[in-house]
Amino acid sequence: MTLKVLSVASEAAPLVKTGGLADVVGALPAALAAQRVEVTTLIPGYPSVLAKLGKTKAVHKWDALPGGPARLLAGKLGEARLLVLDAPALFAREGGPYADASGRDWDDNWRRFAAVARAAADIAGGAVKGRSFDLVHAHDWQAGLVPAYLRLAPLAGGRSVPSVITIHNMAFQGYFPGEIFPALGLPPSAWTVDGVESYGGVGFLKAGMQLADAITTVSPTYAGEIRSVEFGMGLEGLVLARSSRVHGILNGIDTKEWNPATDPHLAACFTAGKLAARAKNKRAIEAEFGLERDDGPLFIVVSRLTWQKGMDVFAEVLDHLVGIGGRLALLGSGDAEIEQRFHAAAARHPGRIGVRIGYDEALSHRLQGGGDAILIPSRFEPCGLTQLYGLAYGCVPVVSRTGGLADTVIDANPAALAAGVATGFQINAVNAGALAMGVSRTVALYHQTAAWKRLQTNGMKADFSWGASGAAYAALYRQLIEEQE
Ligand code: ADP
């Protein structure tokens, strides 16, 4: 039997993306189609989304969602089914999905995403004629209230369907003051620690974790880490209490978007058997970033420039990286202070370090296609996608040993090298000494041409497609639906 799943999120590639969440939500429909699961994705109608949608059809109307009236538009996300919540009072504004142009979070984010969640629960409950769903898959705090509405405030006469919540990043919890509770349209009984209340406020992610039928996160290691204070960020007790319902399912990558043999962004396409063609891409990066040509490794970074990503510590080892013959091309944006430190390093090392502050999808492909090694020294990393793109593109990942980074990169230690299975480098702590050591190990192995090539080809031949993970999600959905019957 084909299952029908409503996937609810605040972003979905290629329509709206600020990070890995969008990649995953955008890739899930195709990943699950292979498992006889038909996914419909619901996202908010930001202006950028409405502008890109093309032909749509209004399929439902609300007079009084949180925030006012709204329409539901049906369209397409690539080949897949898409629903868009067009609620102008909440979403028709310039800026990003969560913040204004100056980076300040919208004051009414709670209302914006409560509206999406309420709409999702109505849709799943059968409010829209001709559309029914067997399960709802909510992503991150923005969709955290979906399980709460389904459980605690179902549609009168509506169908009750099971729900799954996926935590893409525990650091973002959607925590708001208790005063907003009456405006959510939940019954007073929802205001308990078994409902949406969290440390005296309303916790959107917490509510989802409390009330969904299953909790997933995006790697097995992170699923274990969030049981601890350090990674659970206040919700570790809930993770422990519901541990039999917590699953770690690794993200896959969209192998159509990220295929070096066909990538239209690259100066030269290549395969594991034709690695020499990468040189042209490397030359292109050198030209674009004003870097000198030499025979040392070209490191790249494609990242948010934040504390989570360890970029403050990485900035401390740049002189070392250059001192041992490395060069760096960095693409990212984030904390102004960290950006400043990279600019300063580029000024100190002209021709050796090049920095682009901003967000540029095409450039991120070009960097993966021509860089020798990608640095990802995260303090925590639920799954991480850039190391997977690096592996697929022969851009060797140098990562900290945490979360999904630990699960996907095989360290080039002597045993792994002897067995011929290494794919990158793991750094065992996020401090300047450990990062400097990781960079040194990378430079040293880069000069052993045959061993380096083996690292690259091992990574390129590894399977990070959605096959296994799609099957794991489908099995979980089917189990939850059976439990409910
Ligand atoms: P996170 O979602 O925590 O930022 P992930 O590694 O899971 O980290 O996903 C990040 C995604 O965003 C990847 O697809 C990466 O290529 C992309 N990305 C990050 N920063 C930039 C940037 N400055 N320009 C283009 N793409 C970027």
XYZ file of C-alpha atoms in Angstrom, residues 410-424 445 450-462:
29
model
C 36.708 7.246 8.308
C 39.868 8.684 9.838
C 43.143 8.107 8.006
C 44.787 6.430 10.985
C 47.466 3.790 10.304
C 44.992 0.883 10.594
C 42.469 2.441 8.199
C 45.240 3.412 5.762
C 46.659 -0.118 5.855
C 43.195 -1.558 5.258
C 42.643 0.955 2.441
C 39.356 2.230 3.857
C 40.123 5.782 5.067
C 38.113 8.674 3.618
C 39.250 11.731 5.605
C 49.220 12.944 3.550
C 48.958 7.542 -4.025
C 47.573 7.481 -0.471
C 45.761 10.777 -1.075
C 44.180 9.507 -4.269
C 42.985 6.465 -2.372
C 41.286 8.728 0.211
C 39.537 10.591 -2.560
C 38.354 7.534 -4.456
C 37.196 5.751 -1.285
C 34.985 8.736 -0.481
C 33.672 9.023 -4.004
C 32.719 5.360 -4.107
C 30.944 5.396 -0.726
